[in-house]
């Protein structure tokens, strides 16, 4: 498909990109006692072939809800709006793909695992504690087979464990999740997610619960698999240090909305939204000076300010910020931020 090479109005040329996921105005609404709330609010982005897109934001910013909505796994009673176009591998560039939001439950079951898969922060939530891990991986493969051949499925499950760099995969296949360490369980999750050969992988904080050494190994494994399998990776984390290592581009979320997006190094070196600037000042791996936490907390979804949601915590706040939710404005080529101070011609100055 064609997308503008630059978000700035001056740039009108186009480049050809192989889009895997095209998310347009995705909104998730949840019923609460005080009415409907929107943990994901008009989110739009494109994930390209073999690209890693990092999604960052504090706890409660909507990262997991966004991933669950893409997988059709949002909580019961939730409403999804917008469009999510999923392009199968090798599909013609001009084909629109499948709108995940309009897929039937059986179509969604066929897509999940085969086209798009997810790994979670805590693998125990996704693994069945009373089933051997090999059998769970076989199950993930069998769902997509019309005429399952048990021997072939077993071999593919062992291959998946091998691919996820588990030593002695035949032994591991016979073990139960509780017999494995946290790092090995996460490798099993990765093996299971990739067993049916998806082109898109959503990794929701895949290394957060692990110690630093194991975290590094999991990140290296994901980077290797991404390269080998040409995976498109949606990498979710609250750790800007991690996202700096893995992502080509970054989306920053706040209170359900995208507040900044752009190439990783551009966003980390020249943040254009005060929230991103605050995250950077509070990031232990990136900030060289004194760490400064962002004052206050993420607002409750049923009590969002009328204008900019970050206003109560923003050091640059002016009255105009409260008039309406700011647009996601072009700040530079391929770089946007949802702040009234941002303009293409006049970059915002931050100390
Ligand atoms: N089942 C639910 N019902 C009502 N609100 C929910 C439900 N699940 C999540 N939320 C709310 O949706 C918002 C977004 O939650 P989400 O779990 O997506 O955040 P997150 O960015 O993944 O945070 P974390 O970094 O802690 O994982 C939060 O305000 C949360 O309280
Ligand atoms: S719009 Fe205003 S309150 Fe919001 S981030 Fe920008 S300066 Fe801060
Ligand atoms: Mg989460």
Coordinates of C-alpha atoms and ligand atoms in Angstrom, one line a residue:
X1 CA 0.0 0.0 0.0
X2 CA 1.1 3.6 -0.3
X3 CA 1.6 5.9 2.6
X4 CA 3.0 9.4 2.7
X5 CA 6.8 9.4 3.1
X6 CA 6.5 12.3 5.5
X7 CA 3.8 13.6 7.7
X8 CA 4.7 17.3 7.0
X9 CA 2.4 18.9 4.5
X10 CA 5.4 20.0 2.4
X11 CA 6.3 16.4 1.6
X12 CA 3.9 15.0 -1.0
X13 CA 5.9 12.1 -2.5
X14 CA 5.0 8.5 -1.7
X15 CA 6.9 5.3 -1.0
X16 CA 5.7 1.7 -1.4
X17 CA 5.6 -0.3 1.9
X18 CA 4.4 -3.8 2.6
X19 CA 1.8 -3.2 5.3
X20 CA 1.0 -6.1 7.7
X21 CA -1.4 -4.3 10.0
X22 CA -3.3 -1.1 9.3
X23 CA -5.1 0.2 12.4
X24 CA -7.6 3.0 11.8
X25 CA -9.3 4.9 14.6
X26 CA -9.5 1.8 16.9
X27 CA -11.5 2.5 20.0
X28 CA -12.4 0.1 22.7
X29 CA -15.2 1.0 25.1
X30 CA -15.9 -0.8 28.3
X31 CA -19.1 -0.6 30.4
X32 CA -18.5 0.6 34.0
X33 CA -20.9 1.7 36.8
X34 CA -20.4 5.3 35.8
X35 CA -20.9 4.7 32.0
X36 CA -18.8 3.7 29.1
X37 CA -15.0 4.4 29.3
X38 CA -12.4 4.3 26.5
X39 CA -9.2 2.5 27.5
X40 CA -8.2 2.7 23.8
X41 CA -9.3 5.9 22.0
X42 CA -9.1 6.5 18.3
X43 CA -5.7 4.8 17.9
X44 CA -4.3 4.6 14.3
X45 CA -1.0 3.2 13.2
X46 CA 0.6 1.0 10.5
X47 CA 2.9 -2.0 11.2
X48 CA 5.0 -2.9 8.2
X49 CA 6.5 -6.2 7.1
X50 CA 9.5 -7.2 9.3
X51 CA 9.2 -4.0 11.4
X52 CA 9.3 -3.7 15.2
X53 CA 7.0 -1.1 16.5
X54 CA 7.4 -0.3 20.2
X55 CA 4.4 0.8 22.3
X56 CA 5.3 2.6 25.5
X57 CA 3.3 4.3 28.3
X58 CA 2.8 4.1 32.0
X59 CA 0.6 1.5 33.7
X60 CA -3.0 2.0 32.7
X61 CA -2.3 3.8 29.4
X62 CA -4.1 1.1 27.4
X63 CA -1.3 -1.0 25.9
X64 CA -2.7 -4.4 26.9
X65 CA -6.2 -3.5 26.0
X66 CA -5.0 -2.4 22.5
X67 CA -3.3 -5.7 22.0
X68 CA -6.2 -7.7 23.2
X69 CA -8.5 -5.8 20.9
X70 CA -6.3 -6.6 17.9
X71 CA -6.5 -10.3 18.8
X72 CA -10.3 -10.2 19.3
X73 CA -9.7 -11.0 23.0
X74 CA -11.1 -7.9 24.6
X75 CA -13.1 -8.4 27.9
X76 CA -16.8 -9.6 27.6
X77 CA -19.1 -6.6 27.1
X78 CA -16.5 -4.5 25.4
X79 CA -17.3 -2.6 22.2
X80 CA -14.7 -2.2 19.4
X81 CA -15.0 0.6 16.8
X82 CA -12.8 1.5 13.8
X83 CA -11.0 -0.8 11.4
X84 CA -8.0 -3.1 11.7
X85 CA -6.8 -4.3 8.3
X86 CA -4.7 -7.4 8.5
X87 CA -2.7 -8.2 5.3
X88 CA -1.7 -11.8 4.9
X89 CA 1.9 -12.5 3.9
X90 CA 2.5 -12.2 0.2
X91 CA -0.9 -10.6 -0.4
X92 CA -1.1 -8.2 -3.3
X93 CA 0.0 -4.7 -2.4
X94 CA -3.3 -3.2 -3.5
X95 CA -5.5 -5.7 -1.5
X96 CA -7.1 -4.3 1.6
X97 CA -6.7 -7.5 3.6
X98 CA -9.1 -8.7 6.3
X99 CA -10.8 -6.3 8.7
X100 CA -10.2 -8.1 12.0
X101 CA -13.0 -6.1 13.6
X102 CA -15.6 -7.5 11.1
X103 CA -14.3 -11.1 11.3
X104 CA -16.7 -13.7 12.7
X105 CA -15.6 -15.7 15.8
X106 CA -14.6 -18.7 13.5
X107 CA -12.6 -16.4 11.1
X108 CA -10.9 -14.9 14.1
X109 CA -10.0 -18.4 15.5
X110 CA -8.4 -19.1 12.1
X111 CA -6.4 -15.9 12.1
X112 CA -5.2 -16.1 15.7
X113 CA -2.0 -18.1 15.8
X114 CA -1.7 -18.5 12.0
X115 CA -1.6 -14.8 11.1
X116 CA -1.3 -12.9 14.4
X117 CA -0.1 -14.2 17.7
X118 CA 0.6 -12.8 21.2
X119 CA 2.9 -13.5 24.1
X120 CA 2.1 -12.2 27.5
X121 CA 4.0 -10.6 30.4
X122 CA 3.3 -13.6 32.7
X123 CA 3.4 -16.9 30.7
X124 CA 1.4 -18.7 33.4
X125 CA -1.7 -16.8 32.5
X126 CA -1.5 -18.2 29.0
X127 CA -0.2 -21.7 29.7
X128 CA -2.4 -24.5 31.0
X129 CA -0.8 -25.6 34.3
X130 CA -2.0 -29.2 34.0
X131 CA -1.0 -29.9 30.4
X132 CA 2.6 -30.9 29.3
X133 CA 4.1 -28.0 27.3
X134 CA 4.6 -30.2 24.2
X135 CA 0.9 -31.1 24.1
X136 CA 0.0 -27.4 24.4
X137 CA 2.2 -26.4 21.4
X138 CA 0.8 -29.4 19.4
X139 CA -2.7 -28.1 20.2
X140 CA -1.8 -24.6 18.9
X141 CA -0.6 -26.2 15.6
X142 CA -3.5 -28.7 15.3
X143 CA -6.2 -25.9 15.4
X144 CA -5.0 -24.8 12.0
X145 CA -4.7 -28.3 10.3
X146 CA -7.6 -29.7 8.3
X147 CA -6.1 -33.2 8.3
X148 CA -3.9 -33.4 11.3
X149 CA -1.0 -35.9 11.2
X150 CA 0.1 -36.6 14.8
X151 CA 3.7 -37.4 14.0
X152 CA 4.2 -34.3 11.9
X153 CA 2.5 -32.1 14.5
X154 CA 4.7 -33.6 17.2
X155 CA 7.9 -32.9 15.1
X156 CA 6.7 -29.4 14.4
X157 CA 6.2 -28.8 18.2
X158 CA 9.7 -30.0 18.9
X159 CA 11.1 -27.8 16.1
X160 CA 9.3 -24.8 17.6
X161 CA 10.9 -25.5 21.0
X162 CA 14.3 -25.8 19.3
X163 CA 13.7 -22.5 17.5
X164 CA 13.0 -20.8 20.8
X165 CA 16.4 -22.0 21.9
X166 CA 15.2 -24.4 24.6
X167 CA 17.9 -27.0 25.4
X168 CA 16.8 -30.6 25.2
X169 CA 13.5 -29.8 23.5
X170 CA 12.2 -33.4 23.7
X171 CA 12.6 -33.4 27.5
X172 CA 11.0 -29.9 27.8
X173 CA 8.0 -31.1 25.7
X174 CA 7.2 -33.7 28.4
X175 CA 7.4 -31.2 31.3
X176 CA 4.6 -29.2 32.9
X177 CA 4.9 -25.3 33.1
X178 CA 5.6 -25.4 36.8
X179 CA 8.7 -27.5 36.2
X180 CA 10.3 -24.6 34.2
X181 CA 11.9 -21.4 35.3
X182 CA 10.3 -18.0 34.3
X183 CA 12.7 -17.6 31.4
X184 CA 12.1 -21.1 30.0
X185 CA 8.3 -20.6 30.4
X186 CA 8.6 -17.4 28.3
X187 CA 10.6 -19.4 25.7
X188 CA 7.8 -22.0 25.6
X189 CA 5.3 -19.1 25.1
X190 CA 7.4 -17.8 22.2
X191 CA 7.6 -21.3 20.7
X192 CA 3.8 -21.8 21.1
X193 CA 3.0 -18.3 19.6
X194 CA 5.2 -19.0 16.6
X195 CA 4.3 -22.7 16.1
X196 CA 1.6 -22.1 13.5
X197 CA 3.9 -19.6 11.5
X198 CA 2.2 -16.2 12.1
X199 CA 3.7 -13.1 10.4
X200 CA 2.7 -10.7 13.2
X201 CA 3.7 -11.2 16.8
X202 CA 2.4 -9.0 19.7
X203 CA 4.8 -9.2 22.7
X204 CA 3.1 -7.6 25.7
X205 CA 5.9 -6.8 28.3
X206 CA 7.6 -10.2 27.5
X207 CA 10.6 -9.6 29.7
X208 CA 9.3 -7.4 32.5
X209 CA 8.8 -10.1 35.0
X210 CA 12.3 -11.6 34.4
X211 CA 15.7 -10.7 36.0
X212 CA 18.0 -8.6 33.9
X213 CA 20.2 -11.4 32.5
X214 CA 17.2 -13.5 31.4
X215 CA 15.5 -10.4 30.1
X216 CA 18.4 -9.7 27.8
X217 CA 18.4 -13.3 26.5
X218 CA 14.6 -13.1 25.7
X219 CA 15.1 -9.8 23.9
X220 CA 18.0 -11.3 21.9
X221 CA 15.9 -14.3 21.0
X222 CA 13.0 -12.2 19.8
X223 CA 15.4 -10.1 17.7
X224 CA 16.9 -13.2 16.2
X225 CA 13.5 -14.8 15.4
X226 CA 12.2 -11.5 14.0
X227 CA 15.1 -11.4 11.6
X228 CA 14.9 -15.1 10.6
X229 CA 11.2 -15.3 10.2
X230 CA 10.7 -11.7 8.9
X231 CA 8.2 -11.1 11.7
X232 CA 6.4 -7.9 12.2
X233 CA 6.6 -7.2 15.9
X234 CA 4.4 -5.1 18.1
X235 CA 6.6 -4.7 21.2
X236 CA 4.8 -3.4 24.3
X237 CA 6.7 -2.2 27.3
X238 CA 6.8 0.6 29.9
X239 CA 10.6 0.5 29.7
X240 CA 12.1 3.1 27.3
X241 CA 15.5 1.5 27.7
X242 CA 14.1 -1.8 26.3
X243 CA 12.3 -0.1 23.5
X244 CA 15.4 1.8 22.5
X245 CA 17.1 -1.6 21.9
X246 CA 14.4 -3.3 19.9
X247 CA 12.1 -0.9 18.1
X248 CA 12.4 0.7 14.7
X249 CA 9.6 3.1 15.6
X250 CA 7.8 4.1 18.8
X251 CA 4.2 4.9 19.8
X252 CA 3.7 6.6 23.1
X253 CA 0.3 6.1 24.7
X254 CA -1.3 8.2 27.4
X255 CA -4.9 7.6 28.8
X256 CA -5.8 5.5 25.8
X257 CA -4.6 7.8 23.0
X258 CA -1.4 8.0 21.0
X259 CA 0.4 11.1 22.1
X260 CA 3.6 10.8 20.2
X261 CA 4.9 8.6 17.4
X262 CA 8.0 8.4 15.3
X263 CA 11.3 6.7 14.5
X264 CA 12.8 5.4 17.8
X265 CA 16.0 7.4 18.0
X266 CA 14.3 10.6 16.8
X267 CA 11.6 10.3 19.5
X268 CA 14.1 9.4 22.2
X269 CA 16.6 12.1 21.3
X270 CA 14.1 14.8 20.4
X271 CA 10.8 14.1 22.3
X272 CA 8.1 16.5 21.2
X273 CA 5.4 15.7 23.7
X274 CA 6.0 16.7 27.4
X275 CA 4.8 13.3 28.5
X276 CA 7.5 11.5 26.5
X277 CA 10.0 14.0 27.9
X278 CA 8.8 13.1 31.4
X279 CA 9.1 9.4 30.7
X280 CA 12.7 9.9 29.5
X281 CA 13.6 11.9 32.6
X282 CA 12.3 9.0 34.7
X283 CA 14.0 6.2 32.7
X284 CA 16.8 4.7 34.6
X285 CA 18.6 3.2 31.5
X286 CA 18.5 6.4 29.5
X287 CA 18.7 9.4 31.8
X288 CA 22.3 10.3 32.6
X289 CA 21.4 13.0 35.2
X290 CA 19.1 12.7 38.3
X291 CA 16.0 10.6 37.7
X292 CA 12.9 12.8 37.9
X293 CA 9.5 11.0 38.2
X294 CA 6.5 12.6 36.4
X295 CA 4.4 14.2 39.1
X296 CA 0.8 12.9 39.6
X297 CA -0.8 9.8 38.1
X298 CA -2.6 8.8 34.9
X299 CA -6.2 10.1 35.1
X300 CA -9.1 7.8 35.7
X301 CA -10.8 6.9 32.4
X302 CA -14.2 8.2 33.8
X303 CA -12.7 11.5 34.9
X304 CA -10.5 12.6 31.9
X305 CA -9.9 16.4 31.6
X306 CA -11.9 18.0 28.8
X307 CA -8.9 19.1 26.8
X308 CA -5.4 17.6 26.9
X309 CA -5.4 14.5 29.2
X310 CA -1.8 15.3 30.3
X311 CA -2.7 18.9 31.3
X312 CA -2.8 18.3 35.2
X313 CA 0.8 16.9 35.1
X314 CA 2.3 19.1 32.3
X315 CA 4.9 21.7 33.2
X316 CA 4.1 23.6 29.9
X317 CA 0.3 23.8 30.5
X318 CA -1.5 27.0 29.3
X319 CA -5.2 27.7 29.3
X320 CA -5.5 26.9 25.6
X321 CA -4.6 23.3 26.4
X322 CA -8.0 22.8 28.1
X323 CA -10.2 23.9 25.2
X324 CA -10.2 20.5 23.3
X325 CA -8.2 17.3 22.9
X326 CA -5.2 18.4 20.8
X327 CA -4.7 16.9 17.4
X328 CA -1.8 14.5 16.7
X329 CA 0.3 17.2 14.9
X330 CA 3.2 16.7 12.5
X331 CA 6.4 17.7 14.3
X332 CA 8.9 16.5 11.6
X333 CA 9.0 14.0 8.8
X334 CA 7.4 10.8 10.2
X335 CA 7.2 12.3 13.7
X336 CA 3.9 13.5 15.3
X337 CA 2.9 14.6 18.8
X338 CA -0.5 15.4 20.4
X339 CA 0.4 18.8 21.9
X340 CA -0.7 22.3 21.0
X341 CA 3.0 23.5 21.2
X342 CA 4.0 21.3 18.3
X343 CA 4.2 22.6 14.8
X344 CA 6.1 21.4 11.7
X345 CA 7.7 24.8 11.1
X346 CA 8.4 25.8 14.7
X347 CA 9.8 22.9 16.8
X348 CA 8.9 23.1 20.5
X349 CA 11.9 23.9 22.7
X350 CA 12.4 21.6 25.7
X351 CA 15.1 22.0 28.3
Ligands
LIG1 N1 -11.9 -5.5 32.3 C1 -11.8 -4.2 32.5 N2 -12.9 -3.5 32.9 C2 -12.7 -2.1 33.1 N3 -11.6 -1.4 32.9 C3 -10.5 -2.1 32.5 C4 -10.5 -3.6 32.3 N4 -9.3 -4.0 31.9 C5 -8.5 -2.8 31.9 N5 -9.3 -1.8 32.3 C6 -8.8 -0.4 32.3 O1 -8.3 0.0 31.1 C7 -7.2 0.8 31.2 C8 -6.1 0.3 30.4 O2 -5.6 -0.9 30.9 P1 -4.4 -1.7 30.3 O3 -4.3 -3.0 31.0 O4 -4.6 -1.8 28.8 O5 -3.2 -0.8 30.6 P2 -1.6 -1.1 30.3 O6 -1.1 0.1 29.6 O7 -1.5 -2.4 29.7 O8 -1.0 -1.1 31.8 P3 0.2 -2.0 32.4 O9 1.5 -1.3 32.0 O10 -0.1 -1.9 33.9 O11 0.1 -3.4 31.9 C9 -6.9 1.0 32.7 O12 -7.5 2.2 33.2 C10 -7.6 -0.2 33.3 O13 -8.0 0.0 34.6
LIG2 S1 -1.3 20.4 25.0 FE1 -0.7 21.7 26.7 S2 -1.0 20.4 28.6 FE2 -1.0 19.0 26.8 S3 1.0 18.3 26.6 FE3 0.9 20.1 25.3 S4 1.5 21.8 26.6 FE4 1.1 20.1 27.9
LIG3 MG1 -0.5 -4.2 30.2

